[in-house]
Each structure stands twice: as C-alpha cells, then as structure tokens.
Amino acid sequence: QAKARGRNGYRFYQPSMTGEGVERLRLETYLRRAIEKQEVFLNFQPQVEIDTGKLLGVEALVRWNHPELGLVPPVRFIPLAEDTGFIDQLGQWVLYEACRQMVRWDEAGLNVPKMAVNLSARQFERGSMVTRVADILRETGLAPNRLQLEVTESVIMNTGDALAFINDLHAVGVSLAIDDFGTGYSSLAYLKQMPVQTLKIDRSFIKDISTDANDEAIAIAIIQLGRSMNLSVIAEGVETEQQAAFLLRHGCNQAQGFYYSRPVMPDDLLQRWLP
Ligand code: C2E
Ligand code: MG
Ligand code: MG
Ligand code: MG
C-alpha cells in the first residue's frame, strides 16, 4: 500500500479499502502483538507555564508504529484496544513506561516536575486499578505526587464507583485531571465532591478562541469555574501566541499545544526544554 512519508520519517497509517470489518480485524490482530514486538512507544508533550515559559510537566501520548501499516493514530487503536480488552495490557505498559521515563530523567539530573497519563474508561472501571498504580509507583520509585492521571468527564459520570475510585487514587497520592473538559456532561455538584486537581479545557474551545464568541465565553467560564473551585486549569491545543495571550489575560497560566511543542521523543524534550 502506498503511504505518505511524514514527519520524522514515519509513514502514516491509511486504512485499506477492503471494508471496515476486515480492516478492524486486521488492526486487532496486529495490535495484540504490538507490545511484544516493540512497536509501541511514548511521546511526551510539554505542559508550560504561559508567562514564564517554564516546563510544568509532560503528558505521555502512546504511539503505535506497525512495520506495514505505518503510524496508526491513537483515535483508531485506543477504542479498538478498549473493545478487545487489550487496553488493560496497553494501559499498564504506558503507565509503567511513563513512570520509568520520569525516573530516567531524574537520574540524568533533568527536572520534569510532573507526568500526566491518560486512563481510558475501561481501565478506570477496573477494581484493581488503584493497586496497580500503587505497584507501579513502588516498582519504579516515582513519587506519587509527580503522577497525574487524566480521565474524561464522561468516564467519571458513567462509572458507578467513580467517587470511591478517585478517593482511593487520591489516598495513593496521585493527582487527577479531567481531560477534554467541557465536551462531556458533568454534574458540577458531583465534581465538587471529588479530590480532582486539574481541569483541562478541551482543544475545541481553544481553536477559535479569539474569533468565536461562544468558545471565548466557554473558555472564560471554565477558567472561572476552576478558580472558584480551587482547581488548576490548563488549556489544550494552544497553537498560537494569540491564544496563549488570551488565556493569560483571562487568568489561565497553563497551556499545552503545538505552539509550545508537539509530542516528542524523550531526548527531544531534553534538548528543547531542559538546557
Ligand atoms: P488527549 O489526551 O486529549 O491528548 C491530546 C491530543 O491532542 C493528542 O493527540 C495531542 O497530540 C493533540 N494535540 C496536542 N496539542 C495540539 C495542538 O496544538 N493542536 C492539535 N490539533 N492537536 C494537539 P493524540 O496523541 O493523537 O491522542 C489522541 C487521544 O488519544 C488523546 O487525547 C487520548 O484521549 C488518547 N490517548 C493517547 N495516548 C493514550 C494513552 O496512553 N492511553 C489512553 N487511554 N489514551 C490515550
Ligand atoms: Mg489527555
Ligand atoms: Mg485532552
Ligand atoms: Mg482533547
């Protein structure tokens, strides 16, 4: 199959024309072996303090590079991994590798304050999740307060035991961020009961922040909500200086997005952010 050669010399995945079902099965089969074949790796995207440019942390974003398919985007394989149950294994791998990477940076004398890791719905629902997180922290030696887990509002709202789960995570010492905030339905009353530390304003509101009055209003409302609930607020998908300036002007001093850096390999993070 012809595939365009993209950034970093990667070819990007293009679905074959054989039909959705066949395609899915093919991906599923390959995905099952992706970890053992070492096709999976992590990129890290900086989270930055807007006014100083200081590195506040990074978000781990999983990548899958299949020799034949090329680089398959997470939006294609994460849902598949959830459906097939492979997400348990993948999620464990991501969590472990992300924590290991932090320790590697520490050992190299480089200060990356915080690591954010995404949790999918299925992982979140696992009763054993909290124990697994605690085990990984112990095994890798990463201090719990340097790990932040990201879940979406819908995951929280749709999980029966979300409050208990989040309380348990909090007890382990990790912090929690609500990802893609504003795109799901969350009961603010419910949120208020939870030891959540961070709201991540979804990229869709940031995109047209200086031209679309609705997006502007939503972004401002989230910033104010965060402030009144004593949460830290970070904007996702910041691509321009104007967007960053807007956020700062309205009291949001944390951002993540292409304007600062794309998700990168660990060594590139070092060069760019840690002189
Ligand atoms: P997310 O957690 O909301 O991650 C942010 C996504 O926005 C990433 O896409 C990132 O590359 C992209 N992004 C960051 N800055 C910008 C920007 O300025 N402009 C634009 N256009 N995009 C930006 P990515 O890496 O493709 O990941 C997509 C989603 O896949 C993530 O959304 C997350 O929900 C999921 N995902 C990624 N890695 C993992 C993982 O390890 N575990 C789980 N469960 N989900 C993951
Ligand atoms: Mg995220
Ligand atoms: Mg997000
Ligand atoms: Mg998002």
mmCIF file of N, CA, C and O and ligand atoms in Angstrom, residues 59 118 150 179-180 200-203 236, ligand 3:
data_model
loop_
_atom_site.group_PDB
_atom_site.id
_atom_site.type_symbol
_atom_site.label_atom_id
_atom_site.label_comp_id
_atom_site.label_asym_id
_atom_site.label_seq_id
_atom_site.Cartn_x
_atom_site.Cartn_y
_atom_site.Cartn_z
ATOM 1 N N GLU A 59 2.706 15.360 29.174
ATOM 2 C CA GLU A 59 1.679 14.332 29.027
ATOM 3 C C GLU A 59 2.240 13.220 28.149
ATOM 4 O O GLU A 59 2.802 13.484 27.087
ATOM 5 N N ASN A 118 -2.949 9.277 30.432
ATOM 6 C CA ASN A 118 -4.383 9.107 30.147
ATOM 7 C C ASN A 118 -4.887 7.741 30.598
ATOM 8 O O ASN A 118 -4.237 6.734 30.371
ATOM 9 N N GLU A 150 -5.243 11.317 33.848
ATOM 10 C CA GLU A 150 -6.256 12.093 33.128
ATOM 11 C C GLU A 150 -7.426 11.197 32.752
ATOM 12 O O GLU A 150 -7.231 10.158 32.133
ATOM 13 N N ASP A 179 -9.889 15.524 31.645
ATOM 14 C CA ASP A 179 -9.444 15.770 30.279
ATOM 15 C C ASP A 179 -10.617 16.214 29.409
ATOM 16 O O ASP A 179 -11.758 15.845 29.684
ATOM 17 N N ASP A 180 -10.324 16.972 28.373
ATOM 18 C CA ASP A 180 -11.347 17.390 27.402
ATOM 19 C C ASP A 180 -12.519 18.060 28.098
ATOM 20 O O ASP A 180 -13.680 17.874 27.713
ATOM 21 N N LYS A 200 -8.714 20.322 32.282
ATOM 22 C CA LYS A 200 -8.054 20.593 31.004
ATOM 23 C C LYS A 200 -9.112 21.075 30.014
ATOM 24 O O LYS A 200 -9.974 20.298 29.600
ATOM 25 N N ILE A 201 -9.030 22.341 29.645
ATOM 26 C CA ILE A 201 -10.005 22.897 28.697
ATOM 27 C C ILE A 201 -9.804 22.225 27.344
ATOM 28 O O ILE A 201 -8.692 22.218 26.804
ATOM 29 N N ASP A 202 -10.856 21.677 26.796
ATOM 30 C CA ASP A 202 -10.727 20.945 25.543
ATOM 31 C C ASP A 202 -10.261 21.851 24.402
ATOM 32 O O ASP A 202 -10.627 23.022 24.316
ATOM 33 N N ARG A 203 -9.471 21.240 23.561
ATOM 34 C CA ARG A 203 -8.898 21.919 22.401
ATOM 35 C C ARG A 203 -9.954 22.580 21.507
ATOM 36 O O ARG A 203 -9.693 23.606 20.881
ATOM 37 N N GLU A 236 -5.709 22.975 26.460
ATOM 38 C CA GLU A 236 -5.145 22.036 25.485
ATOM 39 C C GLU A 236 -5.171 22.649 24.099
ATOM 40 O O GLU A 236 -6.040 23.465 23.799
HETATM 41 MG MG MG B 3 -7.275 16.164 26.232
#
